[in-house]
Coordinates of C-alpha atoms in Angstrom, one line a residue:
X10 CA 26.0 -20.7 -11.4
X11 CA 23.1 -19.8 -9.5
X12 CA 22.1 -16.9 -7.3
X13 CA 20.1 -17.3 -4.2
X14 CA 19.1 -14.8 -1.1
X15 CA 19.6 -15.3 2.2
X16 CA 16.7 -14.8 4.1
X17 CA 18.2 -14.0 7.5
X18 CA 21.0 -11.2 6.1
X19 CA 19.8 -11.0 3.0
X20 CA 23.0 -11.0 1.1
X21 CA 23.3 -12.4 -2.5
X22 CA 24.9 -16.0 -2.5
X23 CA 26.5 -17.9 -5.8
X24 CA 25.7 -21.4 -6.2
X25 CA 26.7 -23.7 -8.0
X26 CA 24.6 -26.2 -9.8
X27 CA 25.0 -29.3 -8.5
X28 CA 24.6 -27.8 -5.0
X29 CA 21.4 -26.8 -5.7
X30 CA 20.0 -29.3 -6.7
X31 CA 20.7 -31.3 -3.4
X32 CA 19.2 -28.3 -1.3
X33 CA 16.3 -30.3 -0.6
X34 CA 18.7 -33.2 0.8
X35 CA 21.3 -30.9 2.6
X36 CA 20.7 -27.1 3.3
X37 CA 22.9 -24.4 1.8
X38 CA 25.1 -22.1 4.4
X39 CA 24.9 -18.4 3.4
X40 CA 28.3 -17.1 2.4
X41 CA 28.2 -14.3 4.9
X42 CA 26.0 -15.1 7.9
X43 CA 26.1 -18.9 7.5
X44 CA 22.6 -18.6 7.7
X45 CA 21.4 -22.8 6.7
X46 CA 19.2 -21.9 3.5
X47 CA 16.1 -24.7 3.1
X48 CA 14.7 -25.0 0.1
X49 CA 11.2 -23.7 1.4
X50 CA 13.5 -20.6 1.9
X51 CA 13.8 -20.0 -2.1
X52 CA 11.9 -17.4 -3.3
X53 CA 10.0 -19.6 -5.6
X54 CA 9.1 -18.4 -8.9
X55 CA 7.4 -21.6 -10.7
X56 CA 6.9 -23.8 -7.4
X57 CA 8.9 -26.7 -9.2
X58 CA 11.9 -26.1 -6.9
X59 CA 13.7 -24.2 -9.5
X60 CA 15.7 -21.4 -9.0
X61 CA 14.0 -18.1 -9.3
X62 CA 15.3 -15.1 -11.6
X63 CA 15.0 -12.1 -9.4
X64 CA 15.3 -9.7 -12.2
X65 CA 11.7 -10.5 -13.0
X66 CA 10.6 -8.9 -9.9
X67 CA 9.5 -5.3 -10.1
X68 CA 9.9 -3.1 -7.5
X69 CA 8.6 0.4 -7.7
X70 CA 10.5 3.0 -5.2
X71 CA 8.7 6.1 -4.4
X72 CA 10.4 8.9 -2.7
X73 CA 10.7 13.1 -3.4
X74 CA 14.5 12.5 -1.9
X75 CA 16.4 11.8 -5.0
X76 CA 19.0 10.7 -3.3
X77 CA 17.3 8.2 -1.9
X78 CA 16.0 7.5 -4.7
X79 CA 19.6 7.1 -6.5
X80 CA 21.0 5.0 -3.7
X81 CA 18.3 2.2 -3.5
X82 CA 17.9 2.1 -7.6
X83 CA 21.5 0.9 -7.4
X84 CA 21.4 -1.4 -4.2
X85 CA 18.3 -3.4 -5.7
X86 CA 19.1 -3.0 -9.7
X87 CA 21.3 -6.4 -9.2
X88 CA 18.7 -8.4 -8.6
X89 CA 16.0 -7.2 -9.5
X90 CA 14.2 -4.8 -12.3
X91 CA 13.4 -0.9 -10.1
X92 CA 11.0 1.8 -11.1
X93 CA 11.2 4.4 -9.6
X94 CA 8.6 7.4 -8.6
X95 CA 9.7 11.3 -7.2
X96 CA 6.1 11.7 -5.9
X97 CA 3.0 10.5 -4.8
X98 CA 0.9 11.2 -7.9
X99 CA 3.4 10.0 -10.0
X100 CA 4.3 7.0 -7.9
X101 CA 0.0 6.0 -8.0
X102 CA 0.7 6.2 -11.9
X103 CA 3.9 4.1 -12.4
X104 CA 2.1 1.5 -9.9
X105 CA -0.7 1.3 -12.4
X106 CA 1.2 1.1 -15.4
X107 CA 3.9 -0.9 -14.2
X108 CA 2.1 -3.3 -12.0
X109 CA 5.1 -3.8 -9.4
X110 CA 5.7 -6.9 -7.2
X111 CA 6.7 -4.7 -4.4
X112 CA 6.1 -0.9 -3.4
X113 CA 9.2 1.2 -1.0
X114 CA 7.2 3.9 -0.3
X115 CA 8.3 7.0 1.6
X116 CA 6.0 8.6 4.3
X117 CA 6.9 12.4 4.3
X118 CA 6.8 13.8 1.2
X119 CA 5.2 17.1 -0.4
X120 CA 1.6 17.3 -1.5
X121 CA 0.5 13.4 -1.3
X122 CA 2.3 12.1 1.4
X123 CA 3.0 8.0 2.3
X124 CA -0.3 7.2 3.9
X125 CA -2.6 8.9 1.1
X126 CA -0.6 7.3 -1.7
X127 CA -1.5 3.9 0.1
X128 CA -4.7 4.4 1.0
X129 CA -5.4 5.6 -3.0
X130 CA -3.6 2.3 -3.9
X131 CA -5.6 -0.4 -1.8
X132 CA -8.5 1.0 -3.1
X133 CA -8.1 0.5 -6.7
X134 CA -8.5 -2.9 -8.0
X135 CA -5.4 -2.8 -10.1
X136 CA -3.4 -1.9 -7.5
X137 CA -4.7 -3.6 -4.2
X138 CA -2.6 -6.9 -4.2
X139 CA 0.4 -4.9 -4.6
X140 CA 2.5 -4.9 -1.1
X141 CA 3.8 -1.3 0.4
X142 CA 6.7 -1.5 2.8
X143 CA 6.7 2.2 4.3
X144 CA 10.5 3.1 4.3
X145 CA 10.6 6.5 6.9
X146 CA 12.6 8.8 9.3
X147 CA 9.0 8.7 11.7
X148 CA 10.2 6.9 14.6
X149 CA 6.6 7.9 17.0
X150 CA 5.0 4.3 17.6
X151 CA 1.2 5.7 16.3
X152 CA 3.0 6.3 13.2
X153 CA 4.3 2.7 12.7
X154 CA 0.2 1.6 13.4
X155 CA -0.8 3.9 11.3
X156 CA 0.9 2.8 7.9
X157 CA 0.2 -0.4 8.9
X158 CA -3.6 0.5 9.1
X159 CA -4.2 1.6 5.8
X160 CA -2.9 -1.1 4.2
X161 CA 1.3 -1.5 4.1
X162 CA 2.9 -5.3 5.0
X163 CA 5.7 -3.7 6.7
X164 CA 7.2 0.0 8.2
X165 CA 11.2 0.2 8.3
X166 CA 12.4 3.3 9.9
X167 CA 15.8 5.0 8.8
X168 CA 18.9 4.9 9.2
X169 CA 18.7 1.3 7.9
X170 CA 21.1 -1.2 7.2
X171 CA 20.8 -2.5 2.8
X172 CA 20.7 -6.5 3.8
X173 CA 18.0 -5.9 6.1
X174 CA 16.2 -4.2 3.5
X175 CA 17.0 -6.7 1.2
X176 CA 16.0 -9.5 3.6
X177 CA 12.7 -7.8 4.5
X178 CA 12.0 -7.7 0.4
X179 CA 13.1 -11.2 -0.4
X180 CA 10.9 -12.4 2.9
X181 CA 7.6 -10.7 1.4
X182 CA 7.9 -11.6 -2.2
X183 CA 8.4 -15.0 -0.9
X184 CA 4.8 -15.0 0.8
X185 CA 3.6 -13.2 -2.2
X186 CA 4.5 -15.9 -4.7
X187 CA 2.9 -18.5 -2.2
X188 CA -0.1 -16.8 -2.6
X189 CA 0.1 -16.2 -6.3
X190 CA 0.7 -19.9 -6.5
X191 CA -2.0 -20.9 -4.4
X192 CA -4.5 -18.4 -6.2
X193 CA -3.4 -20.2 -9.3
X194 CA -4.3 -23.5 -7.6
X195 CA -7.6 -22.4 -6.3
X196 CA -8.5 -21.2 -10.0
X197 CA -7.4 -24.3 -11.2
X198 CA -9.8 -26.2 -9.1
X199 CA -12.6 -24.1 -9.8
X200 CA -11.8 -25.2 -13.2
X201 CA -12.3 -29.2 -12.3
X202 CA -15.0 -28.8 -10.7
X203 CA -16.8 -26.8 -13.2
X204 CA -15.7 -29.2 -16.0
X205 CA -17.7 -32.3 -13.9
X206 CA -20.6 -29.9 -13.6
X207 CA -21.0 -30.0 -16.9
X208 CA -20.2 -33.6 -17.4
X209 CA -22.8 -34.3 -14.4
X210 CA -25.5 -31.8 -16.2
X211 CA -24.5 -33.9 -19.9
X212 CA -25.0 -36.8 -18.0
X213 CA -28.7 -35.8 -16.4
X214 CA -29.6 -35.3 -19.6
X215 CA -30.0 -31.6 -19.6
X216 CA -31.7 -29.9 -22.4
X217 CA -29.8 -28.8 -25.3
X218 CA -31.0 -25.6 -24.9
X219 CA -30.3 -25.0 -21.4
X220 CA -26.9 -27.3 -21.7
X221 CA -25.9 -24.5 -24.3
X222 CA -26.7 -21.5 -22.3
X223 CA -24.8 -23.2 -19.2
X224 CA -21.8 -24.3 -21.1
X225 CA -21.6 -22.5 -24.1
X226 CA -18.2 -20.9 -24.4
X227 CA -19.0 -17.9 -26.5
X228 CA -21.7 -16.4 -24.3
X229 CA -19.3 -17.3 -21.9
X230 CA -16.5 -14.8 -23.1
X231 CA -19.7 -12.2 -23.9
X232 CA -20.8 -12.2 -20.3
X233 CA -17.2 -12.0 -19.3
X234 CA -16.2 -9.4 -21.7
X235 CA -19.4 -7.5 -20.1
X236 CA -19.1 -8.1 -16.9
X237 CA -14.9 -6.7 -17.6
X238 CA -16.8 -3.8 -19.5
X239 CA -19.4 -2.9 -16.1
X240 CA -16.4 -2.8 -13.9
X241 CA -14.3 -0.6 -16.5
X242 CA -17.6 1.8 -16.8
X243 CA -17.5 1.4 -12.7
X244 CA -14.1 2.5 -12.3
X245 CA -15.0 5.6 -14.4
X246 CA -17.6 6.5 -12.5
X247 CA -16.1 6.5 -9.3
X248 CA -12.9 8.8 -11.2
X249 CA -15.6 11.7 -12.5
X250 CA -16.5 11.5 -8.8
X251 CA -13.3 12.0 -7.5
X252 CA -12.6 14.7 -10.3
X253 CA -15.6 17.0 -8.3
X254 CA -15.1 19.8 -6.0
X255 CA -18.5 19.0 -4.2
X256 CA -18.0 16.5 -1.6
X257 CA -20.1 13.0 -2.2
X258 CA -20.6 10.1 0.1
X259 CA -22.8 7.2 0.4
X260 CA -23.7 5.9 4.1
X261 CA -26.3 3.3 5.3
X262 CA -29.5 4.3 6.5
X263 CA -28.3 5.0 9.8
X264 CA -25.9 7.9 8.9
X265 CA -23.0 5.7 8.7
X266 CA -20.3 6.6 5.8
X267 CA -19.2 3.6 3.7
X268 CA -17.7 5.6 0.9
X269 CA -16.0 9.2 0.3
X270 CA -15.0 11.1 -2.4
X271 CA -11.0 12.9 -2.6
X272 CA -12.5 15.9 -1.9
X273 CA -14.3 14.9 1.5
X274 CA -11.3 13.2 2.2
X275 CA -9.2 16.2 2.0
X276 CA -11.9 19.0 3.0
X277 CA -12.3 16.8 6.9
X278 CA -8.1 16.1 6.6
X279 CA -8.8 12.5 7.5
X280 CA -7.9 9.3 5.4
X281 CA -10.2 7.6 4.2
X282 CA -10.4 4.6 7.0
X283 CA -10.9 7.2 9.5
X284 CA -14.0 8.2 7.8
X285 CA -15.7 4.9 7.5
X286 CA -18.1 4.1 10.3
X287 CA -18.4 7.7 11.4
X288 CA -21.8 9.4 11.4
X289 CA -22.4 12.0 8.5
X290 CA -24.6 14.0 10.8
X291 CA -22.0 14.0 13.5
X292 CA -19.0 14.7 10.9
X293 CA -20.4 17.3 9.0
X294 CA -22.9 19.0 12.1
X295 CA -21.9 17.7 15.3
X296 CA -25.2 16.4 15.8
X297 CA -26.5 13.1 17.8
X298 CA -29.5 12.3 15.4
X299 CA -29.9 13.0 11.5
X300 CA -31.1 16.1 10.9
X301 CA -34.4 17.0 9.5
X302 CA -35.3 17.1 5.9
X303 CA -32.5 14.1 5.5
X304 CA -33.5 10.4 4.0
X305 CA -31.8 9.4 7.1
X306 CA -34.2 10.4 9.6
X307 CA -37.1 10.2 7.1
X308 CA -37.1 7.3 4.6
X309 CA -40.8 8.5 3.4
X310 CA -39.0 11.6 1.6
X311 CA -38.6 12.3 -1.7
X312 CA -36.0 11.2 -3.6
X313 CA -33.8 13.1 -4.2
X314 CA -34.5 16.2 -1.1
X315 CA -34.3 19.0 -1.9
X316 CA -31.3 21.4 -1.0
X317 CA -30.7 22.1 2.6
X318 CA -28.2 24.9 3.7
X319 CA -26.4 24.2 7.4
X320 CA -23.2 25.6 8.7
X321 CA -20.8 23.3 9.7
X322 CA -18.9 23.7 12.7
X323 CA -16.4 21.2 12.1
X324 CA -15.3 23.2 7.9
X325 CA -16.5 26.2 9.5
X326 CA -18.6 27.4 6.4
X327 CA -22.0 26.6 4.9
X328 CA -22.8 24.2 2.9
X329 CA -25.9 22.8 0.4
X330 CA -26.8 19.5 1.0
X331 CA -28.6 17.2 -0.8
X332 CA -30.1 13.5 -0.4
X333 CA -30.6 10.7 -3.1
X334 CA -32.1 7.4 -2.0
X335 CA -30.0 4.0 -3.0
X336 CA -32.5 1.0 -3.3
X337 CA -32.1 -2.7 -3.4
X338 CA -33.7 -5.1 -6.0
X339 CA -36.8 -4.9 -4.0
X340 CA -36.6 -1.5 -3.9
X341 CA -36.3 -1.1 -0.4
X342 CA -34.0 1.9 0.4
X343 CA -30.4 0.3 1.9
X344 CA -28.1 3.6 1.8
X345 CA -27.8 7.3 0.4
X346 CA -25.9 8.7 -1.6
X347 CA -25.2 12.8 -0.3
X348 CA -24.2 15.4 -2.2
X349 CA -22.7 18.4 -0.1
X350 CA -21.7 22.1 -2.1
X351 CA -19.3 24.0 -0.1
X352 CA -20.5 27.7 -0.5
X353 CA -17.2 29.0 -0.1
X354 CA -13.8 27.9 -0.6
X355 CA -12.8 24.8 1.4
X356 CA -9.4 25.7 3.0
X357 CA -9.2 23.5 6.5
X358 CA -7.3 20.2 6.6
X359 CA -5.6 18.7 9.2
X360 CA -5.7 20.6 12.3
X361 CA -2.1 22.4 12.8
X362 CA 0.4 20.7 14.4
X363 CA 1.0 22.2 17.8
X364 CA 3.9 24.1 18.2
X365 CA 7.0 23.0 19.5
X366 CA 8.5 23.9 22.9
X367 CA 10.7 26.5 23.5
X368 CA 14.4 25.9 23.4
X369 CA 16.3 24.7 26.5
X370 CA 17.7 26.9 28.2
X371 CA 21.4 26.7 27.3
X372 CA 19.7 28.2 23.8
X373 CA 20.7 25.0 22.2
X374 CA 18.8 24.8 18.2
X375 CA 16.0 22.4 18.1
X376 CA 17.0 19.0 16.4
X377 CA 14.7 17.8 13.5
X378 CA 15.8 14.0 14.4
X379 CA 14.2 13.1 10.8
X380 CA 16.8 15.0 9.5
X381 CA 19.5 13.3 10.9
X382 CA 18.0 10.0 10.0
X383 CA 18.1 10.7 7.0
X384 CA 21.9 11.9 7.0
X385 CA 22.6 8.6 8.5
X386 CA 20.1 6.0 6.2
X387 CA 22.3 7.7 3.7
X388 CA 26.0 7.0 4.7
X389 CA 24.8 3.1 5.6
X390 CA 23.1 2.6 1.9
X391 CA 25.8 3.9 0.2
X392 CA 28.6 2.3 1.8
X393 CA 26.5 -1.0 1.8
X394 CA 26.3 -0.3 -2.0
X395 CA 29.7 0.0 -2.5
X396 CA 30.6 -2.5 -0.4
X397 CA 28.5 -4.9 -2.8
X398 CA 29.7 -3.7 -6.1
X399 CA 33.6 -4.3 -4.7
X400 CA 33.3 -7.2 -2.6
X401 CA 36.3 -8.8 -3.2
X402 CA 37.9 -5.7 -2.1
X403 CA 39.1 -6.1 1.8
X404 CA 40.3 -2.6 2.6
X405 CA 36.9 -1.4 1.3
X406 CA 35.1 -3.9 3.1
X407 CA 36.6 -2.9 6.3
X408 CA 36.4 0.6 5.8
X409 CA 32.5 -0.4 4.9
X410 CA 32.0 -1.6 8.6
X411 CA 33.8 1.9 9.8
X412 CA 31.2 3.6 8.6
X413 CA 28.6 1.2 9.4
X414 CA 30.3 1.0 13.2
X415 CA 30.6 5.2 13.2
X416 CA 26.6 5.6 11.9
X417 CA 25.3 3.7 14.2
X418 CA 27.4 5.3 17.5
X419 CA 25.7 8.5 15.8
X420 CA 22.4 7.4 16.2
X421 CA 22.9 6.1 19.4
X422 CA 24.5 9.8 20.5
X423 CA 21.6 11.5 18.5
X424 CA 19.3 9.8 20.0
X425 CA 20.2 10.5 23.8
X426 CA 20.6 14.4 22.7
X427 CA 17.0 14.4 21.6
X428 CA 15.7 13.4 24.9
X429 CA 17.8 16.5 26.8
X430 CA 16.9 19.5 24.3
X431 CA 13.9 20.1 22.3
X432 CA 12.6 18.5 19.2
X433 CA 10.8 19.8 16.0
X434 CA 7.7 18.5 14.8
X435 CA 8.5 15.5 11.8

């Protein structure tokens, strides 16, 4: 017996052998939505046409709501193998450590929220490839654009139903192992043609010397283990950085910023995508030109300037700034690196939220429609999950689509309400 996902429902279908085998003659119905299953709609593990084991497919959840948490570790522990994470910090660690297929990644949680977590994860190398589906009670449009600008595949909004969900995962770690599988390809290639290179350069008549230093296998490995060692020492670097209360950035010679540290990040409450591109002298001092005294407006300076103090009207506090030149082999100067002390504490962010409207005037409480999403997402995940541990079960199943029926009239009713009385800030 074989297991195999429907892509269109997502439900969990037992197959026998023999019927698999002949998937790529006749198709496969799914056993619930009837759904004709191809076999270029297998998840495909080794690319032979086998069938995949979905238990070797980690999925890391991240959310502060541990029931949340509880209810999707049991939906998806069938099939496949779930870490889970009750915060951002700790979430940016198991992703690390574990090196997931998949990331479910909640939006609104304390301290690092959703969009910092993936902003932090696409840009580390180890954790860049990994695809973030944003799972959410944020139902605003800019908010859907903006988790998919910093980086996630996909943004599911809650209450949602378990076999979409399931769907949705089965559907990207599909594409994913397509494009393991034709990263492995492309390596392999590499690999040909290098290996006629150096049959071509044997061939030529190369020297020995230089045939040795081309081909040899154990400088080879050396320049590999150093070249693994520099971007180790790299990713160090850029940690102690981090690690600093002073803010640092590197733009190009026109005042552009290519790169920030965590603590500029948090000091201007921007991600770091919003911060690219934007001009340091405009960020920092609201100015249309770079400011005197800066390598910027002055590449003949020395390197590094000395300490500037300014007031900046966007922190609203002074700061010391200071300039170090970046040069290329040719030691022409191509960006600078800027080093900015706040001389007192740093406590803006994000500008506050703007307050919500008064209440209507029947005096009716302000809904928090997040809230009830979450209520809802709730009910439908854990009757779904039930409804898959007891499946032959009929009474259960048809209570199942009760509550499924009842949840979604709910959000339907909620949803008109929200638009007649006032609602709070998510």
């Amino acid at each position: 017996m074989n297991i195999i996902f429907c892509e269109e429902c997502g439900s969990r279908n037992t197959i026998e052998d023999d019927v698999l085998r002949d998937i790529e003659k006749k198709a496969i119905s799914c056993q619930v939505c009837g759904f004709l299953i191809s076999a270029e709609h297998l998840i495909n593990h080794t690319g032979s046409g086998k069938l995949i084991d979905t238990s070797t497919y980690r999925i890391l959840v991240i959310d502060d709501d541990t029931s949340h948490l509880t209810l999707l570790q049991t939906a998806l522990q069938k099939e496949y193998t779930v870490h889970i994470a009750a915060s951002g910090q700790e979430g940016i660690e198991a992703a690390v450590n574990e090196s997931p297929d998949l990331i479910l990644l909640d939006v609104s949680m304390p301290g690092m929220d959703g969009y910092e977590v993936c902003s932090t994860l696409k840009r580390d190398k180890k954790t860049r490839h990994i695809p973030v589906i944003f799972i959410t009670a944020k139902t605003r449009g800019d908010e859907e654009y903006k988790g998919l600008s910093v980086g996630a595949i996909d943004y599911i909004v809650k209450p949602f139903n378990i076999r979409i969900l399931n769907a949705k995962i089965a559907s990207h770690l599909k594409f994913k192992a397509m494009r393991d599988e034709l990263r492995q390809k492309i390596a392999e290639q590499k690999s040909h043609i290098k290996s006629l290179r150096d049959d071509i350069l044997r061939e030529d008549g190369t020297s020995d010397e230089l045939y040795q230093l081309q081909t040899n296998p154990v400088e080879k490995e050396e320049n590999s283990g150093n070249d693994k060692n520099t971007d180790l020492e790299k990713q160090h670097l850029i940690d102690i950085v981090n690690a600093l209360n002073d803010f640092i950035s590197i733009q190009d010679i026109d005042g552009r910023i290519l790169w920030a540290n965590t603590s500029m990040i948090k000091a201007f409450g921007l991600l770091f995508f919003e911060l690219q591109e934007k001009k340091c002298y405009n960020l920092y001092w609201e100015r249309t030109a770079p400011c005197e005294g800066c390598i910027c407006a002055d590449t003949e300076l020395e390197s590094p300037t000395s300490p500037v103090e300014r007031f900046s009207p966007r922190l609203k506090q002074s700061l010391l700034q200071t300039g170090l030149a970046l040069h290329d082999k040719n030691k022409n100067i191509v960006a600078v690196a800027c080093t900015t002390q706040p001389l007192q504490p740093v406590t803006a962010s994000r500008p506050p939220e703007p307050e919500s409207p008064p209440p209507a005037a029947e005096d009716f409480p302000a809904i928090h429609l997040g809230e009830f999403n979450d209520a809802i997402s709730t009910l439908l995940v854990s009757s779904d999950t039930m409804y898959n541990m007891y499946k032959d079960d009929k009474n259960l199943a048809r209570i199942n689509q009760y509550i499924s029926d009842a949840s979604n009239k709910l959000r339907i009713l909620v949803g008109e309400l929200s638009k007649q009385i006032p609602q709070k800030k998510i």
